């Protein structure tokens, strides 16, 4: 138990957690801004509202104006979250705003799986001392718990997501998922659906439909990456290798199905595995040097 | 409880304690992993079972979609934003919801699509059709062979 505690609370610099707050906050803010029109547009639909998650408190849709107010408030809160202003109050509110806005959007039609981990990361930040440095507030002293646990928790949430995806495949399809036929059919169906709905199809996906052996290899690799995700908690080179493999998997999904998981493809899902404070500290040093 | 009579400081001490970190970590991890005890197909947000790509599927696809017909009679698949959403799956849900609502809602959606095409102006589409198609994905993608289509409704793109 002591070893587990020592590992979970192994020290990490406050700057790393702050860098993660800034990076993930910027991504979340950018996501809501880019998706703003879509969020409002879908809320004007006359039918198709199927409440999920916290939106289950509603029986009928709210006015699109209210959806817009929540989305704009979420953007403002995320801005303050990035800057580290009044963090103890702002971080939970920003997490709640993001959770509500994106859950409401996902309540129209099929839930996406591209936003879940980002939302869980932002929720986790609400419990973390992530604005003790690199914030527009006075520098706080280090807490007793330190910062290492918070970074490990962000990695653990990423790991849990991939684990769940792997477990779902085995629970739903069993080991038959590994033979590649199921994946081939998924790729074929997904590309046909995209074609019929006027979206771009993945050329590589349709080409590889001729090669079932490659599909088997992709299936096995997918399960190995998903169920092997806990190696990311070990840290160091093995964690970075896993992150590279998982990133490659998402690139593969784009090439085979033209399905984008931007949080992973742009690397944000894996940032907690890396020493992300270094580039920001370098930029900060350069900026200060210029001012002097 | 406060330390030195400063309530703010006592909050900081609690939030910065190892005990709080342990409780927060366990709570968030249990919450994130909780879908594992749900039916794997019982999806949610943000606590998902991640059932994507897991379900065994036949290669036959039956679904409703919208088609545009050009002045010369050629068929065009319509982009999702013309249906009412930039997202392909949500565009599909809009189409499926309209058809499930009956001929009236299907025709209303057809008119809405036609209005969006008219607003864009530069698209050579004169008629919108909402059809129900039944295709084999491998036959369409590998042999370019379409299955059967049944028209649910059609409407004209009226231009002034």
mmCIF file of C-alpha atoms in Angstrom, chain A residues 5-6 8-9 35 38 41-42 45 47-48 50 52-54 56 88 98-99 102-103 105-113 115-117 119-120 123-124 126-129 138 140 143-146 149 153 156-157 160-161 163-165 167-169 171-173 176-177 182-201 206-207 209-210 249 253 257 259 261, chain B residues 6 8-9 11-22 24-29 31-67 75 77-81 83-95 97-98 105 109 116 133 135-138 140-143 146 149:
data_model
loop_
_atom_site.group_PDB
_atom_site.id
_atom_site.type_symbol
_atom_site.label_atom_id
_atom_site.label_comp_id
_atom_site.label_asym_id
_atom_site.label_seq_id
_atom_site.Cartn_x
_atom_site.Cartn_y
_atom_site.Cartn_z
ATOM 1 C CA UNK A 5 0.913 5.581 -2.380
ATOM 2 C CA UNK A 6 4.522 6.591 -3.016
ATOM 3 C CA UNK A 8 0.791 7.780 -6.998
ATOM 4 C CA UNK A 9 2.218 10.768 -5.121
ATOM 5 C CA UNK A 35 -18.575 23.652 -32.819
ATOM 6 C CA UNK A 38 -23.308 23.134 -34.892
ATOM 7 C CA UNK A 41 -28.084 24.507 -35.235
ATOM 8 C CA UNK A 42 -28.792 21.044 -33.845
ATOM 9 C CA UNK A 45 -34.236 20.746 -34.871
ATOM 10 C CA UNK A 47 -37.324 16.361 -33.495
ATOM 11 C CA UNK A 48 -34.592 13.967 -32.431
ATOM 12 C CA UNK A 50 -33.003 11.996 -26.776
ATOM 13 C CA UNK A 52 -28.595 11.393 -22.106
ATOM 14 C CA UNK A 53 -26.265 11.910 -19.131
ATOM 15 C CA UNK A 54 -26.993 14.994 -17.043
ATOM 16 C CA UNK A 56 -31.788 13.585 -18.572
ATOM 17 C CA UNK A 88 -11.060 27.020 -7.365
ATOM 18 C CA UNK A 98 -18.514 21.992 -20.834
ATOM 19 C CA UNK A 99 -20.276 18.874 -19.560
ATOM 20 C CA UNK A 102 -21.533 18.894 -25.000
ATOM 21 C CA UNK A 103 -23.979 16.478 -23.376
ATOM 22 C CA UNK A 105 -25.327 18.459 -28.177
ATOM 23 C CA UNK A 106 -24.897 14.684 -27.925
ATOM 24 C CA UNK A 107 -28.531 14.352 -26.867
ATOM 25 C CA UNK A 108 -29.497 14.984 -30.491
ATOM 26 C CA UNK A 109 -28.865 11.799 -32.375
ATOM 27 C CA UNK A 110 -26.072 9.356 -31.762
ATOM 28 C CA UNK A 111 -23.576 10.172 -28.978
ATOM 29 C CA UNK A 112 -20.076 10.873 -30.299
ATOM 30 C CA UNK A 113 -17.006 9.331 -28.740
ATOM 31 C CA UNK A 115 -15.394 14.404 -26.765
ATOM 32 C CA UNK A 116 -15.712 12.039 -23.778
ATOM 33 C CA UNK A 117 -12.077 12.002 -22.697
ATOM 34 C CA UNK A 119 -14.727 16.324 -20.872
ATOM 35 C CA UNK A 120 -13.428 13.845 -18.275
ATOM 36 C CA UNK A 123 -13.807 17.575 -14.951
ATOM 37 C CA UNK A 124 -10.684 16.106 -13.314
ATOM 38 C CA UNK A 126 -11.784 20.826 -11.174
ATOM 39 C CA UNK A 127 -10.271 18.743 -8.354
ATOM 40 C CA UNK A 128 -6.635 19.586 -9.034
ATOM 41 C CA UNK A 129 -4.285 22.360 -7.901
ATOM 42 C CA UNK A 138 -0.739 35.098 -6.985
ATOM 43 C CA UNK A 140 0.284 29.527 -4.330
ATOM 44 C CA UNK A 143 -0.016 21.588 -1.513
ATOM 45 C CA UNK A 144 0.770 18.607 0.718
ATOM 46 C CA UNK A 145 -0.413 16.240 -2.032
ATOM 47 C CA UNK A 146 1.960 17.724 -4.608
ATOM 48 C CA UNK A 149 -1.016 12.449 -8.489
ATOM 49 C CA UNK A 153 -4.920 10.724 -12.738
ATOM 50 C CA UNK A 156 -5.256 6.985 -15.796
ATOM 51 C CA UNK A 157 -8.390 8.544 -17.331
ATOM 52 C CA UNK A 160 -9.435 3.826 -18.677
ATOM 53 C CA UNK A 161 -10.991 5.109 -21.897
ATOM 54 C CA UNK A 163 -9.447 -0.125 -21.701
ATOM 55 C CA UNK A 164 -13.211 0.340 -21.881
ATOM 56 C CA UNK A 165 -13.105 0.387 -25.689
ATOM 57 C CA UNK A 167 -13.416 -4.505 -23.115
ATOM 58 C CA UNK A 168 -16.542 -3.464 -25.075
ATOM 59 C CA UNK A 169 -15.239 -5.231 -28.191
ATOM 60 C CA UNK A 171 -17.927 -8.212 -24.361
ATOM 61 C CA UNK A 172 -20.010 -7.561 -27.475
ATOM 62 C CA UNK A 173 -18.290 -9.684 -30.105
ATOM 63 C CA UNK A 176 -14.432 -13.285 -32.953
ATOM 64 C CA UNK A 177 -13.568 -9.568 -33.107
ATOM 65 C CA UNK A 182 -16.041 -7.718 -38.164
ATOM 66 C CA UNK A 183 -13.651 -4.806 -38.677
ATOM 67 C CA UNK A 184 -13.862 -5.211 -42.464
ATOM 68 C CA UNK A 185 -17.667 -5.100 -42.301
ATOM 69 C CA UNK A 186 -17.512 -2.040 -40.027
ATOM 70 C CA UNK A 187 -15.237 -0.274 -42.503
ATOM 71 C CA UNK A 188 -17.466 -1.226 -45.455
ATOM 72 C CA UNK A 189 -20.701 -0.196 -43.745
ATOM 73 C CA UNK A 190 -19.216 3.018 -42.403
ATOM 74 C CA UNK A 191 -17.857 4.055 -45.790
ATOM 75 C CA UNK A 192 -21.125 3.208 -47.555
ATOM 76 C CA UNK A 193 -23.105 5.209 -44.991
ATOM 77 C CA UNK A 194 -20.761 8.154 -45.533
ATOM 78 C CA UNK A 195 -21.162 7.846 -49.302
ATOM 79 C CA UNK A 196 -24.978 7.816 -49.081
ATOM 80 C CA UNK A 197 -24.966 10.761 -46.679
ATOM 81 C CA UNK A 198 -22.707 12.829 -48.904
ATOM 82 C CA UNK A 199 -19.614 12.648 -46.702
ATOM 83 C CA UNK A 200 -16.055 11.821 -47.839
ATOM 84 C CA UNK A 201 -15.181 8.149 -47.874
ATOM 85 C CA UNK A 206 -12.246 0.712 -49.508
ATOM 86 C CA UNK A 207 -8.984 -0.504 -51.113
ATOM 87 C CA UNK A 209 -11.542 -4.400 -48.239
ATOM 88 C CA UNK A 210 -9.875 -6.770 -50.734
ATOM 89 C CA UNK A 249 -4.153 3.721 -34.340
ATOM 90 C CA UNK A 253 -8.941 5.006 -38.245
ATOM 91 C CA UNK A 257 -12.950 5.118 -42.145
ATOM 92 C CA UNK A 259 -13.431 9.038 -38.629
ATOM 93 C CA UNK A 261 -10.795 11.690 -33.012
ATOM 94 C CA UNK B 6 -9.006 32.222 7.930
ATOM 95 C CA UNK B 8 -10.065 30.324 2.858
ATOM 96 C CA UNK B 9 -6.879 28.819 4.139
ATOM 97 C CA UNK B 11 -10.287 25.076 2.304
ATOM 98 C CA UNK B 12 -6.870 25.249 0.672
ATOM 99 C CA UNK B 13 -5.451 22.826 3.236
ATOM 100 C CA UNK B 14 -8.278 20.315 2.679
ATOM 101 C CA UNK B 15 -8.124 20.561 -1.131
ATOM 102 C CA UNK B 16 -4.355 20.230 -1.044
ATOM 103 C CA UNK B 17 -4.307 17.224 1.260
ATOM 104 C CA UNK B 18 -3.390 13.708 0.227
ATOM 105 C CA UNK B 19 -6.710 12.479 1.575
ATOM 106 C CA UNK B 20 -8.632 14.736 -0.820
ATOM 107 C CA UNK B 21 -6.378 13.652 -3.700
ATOM 108 C CA UNK B 22 -7.044 9.977 -2.940
ATOM 109 C CA UNK B 24 -10.926 12.542 -5.913
ATOM 110 C CA UNK B 25 -8.738 10.050 -7.797
ATOM 111 C CA UNK B 26 -10.758 7.008 -6.740
ATOM 112 C CA UNK B 27 -14.096 8.749 -7.387
ATOM 113 C CA UNK B 28 -13.139 9.867 -10.891
ATOM 114 C CA UNK B 29 -11.618 6.536 -11.861
ATOM 115 C CA UNK B 31 -16.941 6.893 -12.346
ATOM 116 C CA UNK B 32 -15.015 6.599 -15.630
ATOM 117 C CA UNK B 33 -14.830 2.813 -15.385
ATOM 118 C CA UNK B 34 -18.438 2.443 -14.186
ATOM 119 C CA UNK B 35 -19.830 1.763 -17.704
ATOM 120 C CA UNK B 36 -18.118 -1.632 -17.537
ATOM 121 C CA UNK B 37 -20.990 -2.867 -15.334
ATOM 122 C CA UNK B 38 -23.618 -1.561 -17.774
ATOM 123 C CA UNK B 39 -24.797 -3.404 -20.853
ATOM 124 C CA UNK B 40 -22.013 -2.717 -23.383
ATOM 125 C CA UNK B 41 -24.545 -1.352 -25.878
ATOM 126 C CA UNK B 42 -26.029 1.044 -23.273
ATOM 127 C CA UNK B 43 -24.000 4.058 -24.338
ATOM 128 C CA UNK B 44 -23.879 7.408 -22.561
ATOM 129 C CA UNK B 45 -22.033 10.704 -22.414
ATOM 130 C CA UNK B 46 -19.412 11.324 -21.159
ATOM 131 C CA UNK B 47 -19.451 7.976 -19.348
ATOM 132 C CA UNK B 48 -19.397 5.705 -22.367
ATOM 133 C CA UNK B 49 -19.060 1.979 -22.861
ATOM 134 C CA UNK B 50 -17.291 2.851 -26.148
ATOM 135 C CA UNK B 51 -19.237 0.341 -28.224
ATOM 136 C CA UNK B 52 -18.040 1.814 -31.539
ATOM 137 C CA UNK B 53 -16.659 -0.738 -33.995
ATOM 138 C CA UNK B 54 -17.517 -3.553 -31.532
ATOM 139 C CA UNK B 55 -20.839 -4.763 -32.877
ATOM 140 C CA UNK B 56 -21.004 -7.543 -35.430
ATOM 141 C CA UNK B 57 -22.649 -6.159 -38.512
ATOM 142 C CA UNK B 58 -23.892 -7.658 -41.742
ATOM 143 C CA UNK B 59 -22.655 -5.949 -44.880
ATOM 144 C CA UNK B 60 -26.232 -5.192 -45.931
ATOM 145 C CA UNK B 61 -27.214 -1.624 -45.113
ATOM 146 C CA UNK B 62 -30.816 -0.396 -45.106
ATOM 147 C CA UNK B 63 -31.188 3.292 -44.477
ATOM 148 C CA UNK B 64 -32.886 6.479 -45.488
ATOM 149 C CA UNK B 65 -30.929 9.229 -47.245
ATOM 150 C CA UNK B 66 -31.440 12.239 -49.436
ATOM 151 C CA UNK B 67 -30.544 12.516 -53.078
ATOM 152 C CA UNK B 75 -28.019 11.702 -59.011
ATOM 153 C CA UNK B 77 -25.541 12.534 -52.700
ATOM 154 C CA UNK B 78 -26.290 15.551 -50.527
ATOM 155 C CA UNK B 79 -23.735 16.877 -48.015
ATOM 156 C CA UNK B 80 -24.793 16.513 -44.332
ATOM 157 C CA UNK B 81 -25.073 20.280 -43.762
ATOM 158 C CA UNK B 83 -29.800 17.907 -44.302
ATOM 159 C CA UNK B 84 -29.445 20.095 -41.200
ATOM 160 C CA UNK B 85 -26.206 19.075 -39.453
ATOM 161 C CA UNK B 86 -22.526 19.226 -40.290
ATOM 162 C CA UNK B 87 -22.134 15.811 -38.654
ATOM 163 C CA UNK B 88 -22.907 12.836 -40.834
ATOM 164 C CA UNK B 89 -24.444 10.710 -38.069
ATOM 165 C CA UNK B 90 -26.599 13.535 -36.802
ATOM 166 C CA UNK B 91 -27.703 14.281 -40.370
ATOM 167 C CA UNK B 92 -28.754 10.662 -40.577
ATOM 168 C CA UNK B 93 -30.724 10.943 -37.317
ATOM 169 C CA UNK B 94 -32.542 13.975 -38.734
ATOM 170 C CA UNK B 95 -33.494 11.999 -41.842
ATOM 171 C CA UNK B 97 -36.522 11.026 -37.411
ATOM 172 C CA UNK B 98 -38.369 12.791 -40.230
ATOM 173 C CA UNK B 105 -42.462 15.489 -41.586
ATOM 174 C CA UNK B 109 -37.585 18.008 -44.289
ATOM 175 C CA UNK B 116 -30.920 25.283 -48.193
ATOM 176 C CA UNK B 133 -32.196 2.202 -49.868
ATOM 177 C CA UNK B 135 -27.534 -2.041 -50.403
ATOM 178 C CA UNK B 136 -24.717 -4.498 -49.842
ATOM 179 C CA UNK B 137 -21.732 -2.404 -48.730
ATOM 180 C CA UNK B 138 -19.145 -4.669 -50.347
ATOM 181 C CA UNK B 140 -21.361 -0.979 -53.754
ATOM 182 C CA UNK B 141 -17.785 -0.196 -52.731
ATOM 183 C CA UNK B 142 -15.990 -2.957 -54.611
ATOM 184 C CA UNK B 143 -18.242 -3.456 -57.668
ATOM 185 C CA UNK B 146 -26.301 -0.281 -56.091
ATOM 186 C CA UNK B 149 -34.161 2.235 -53.599
#
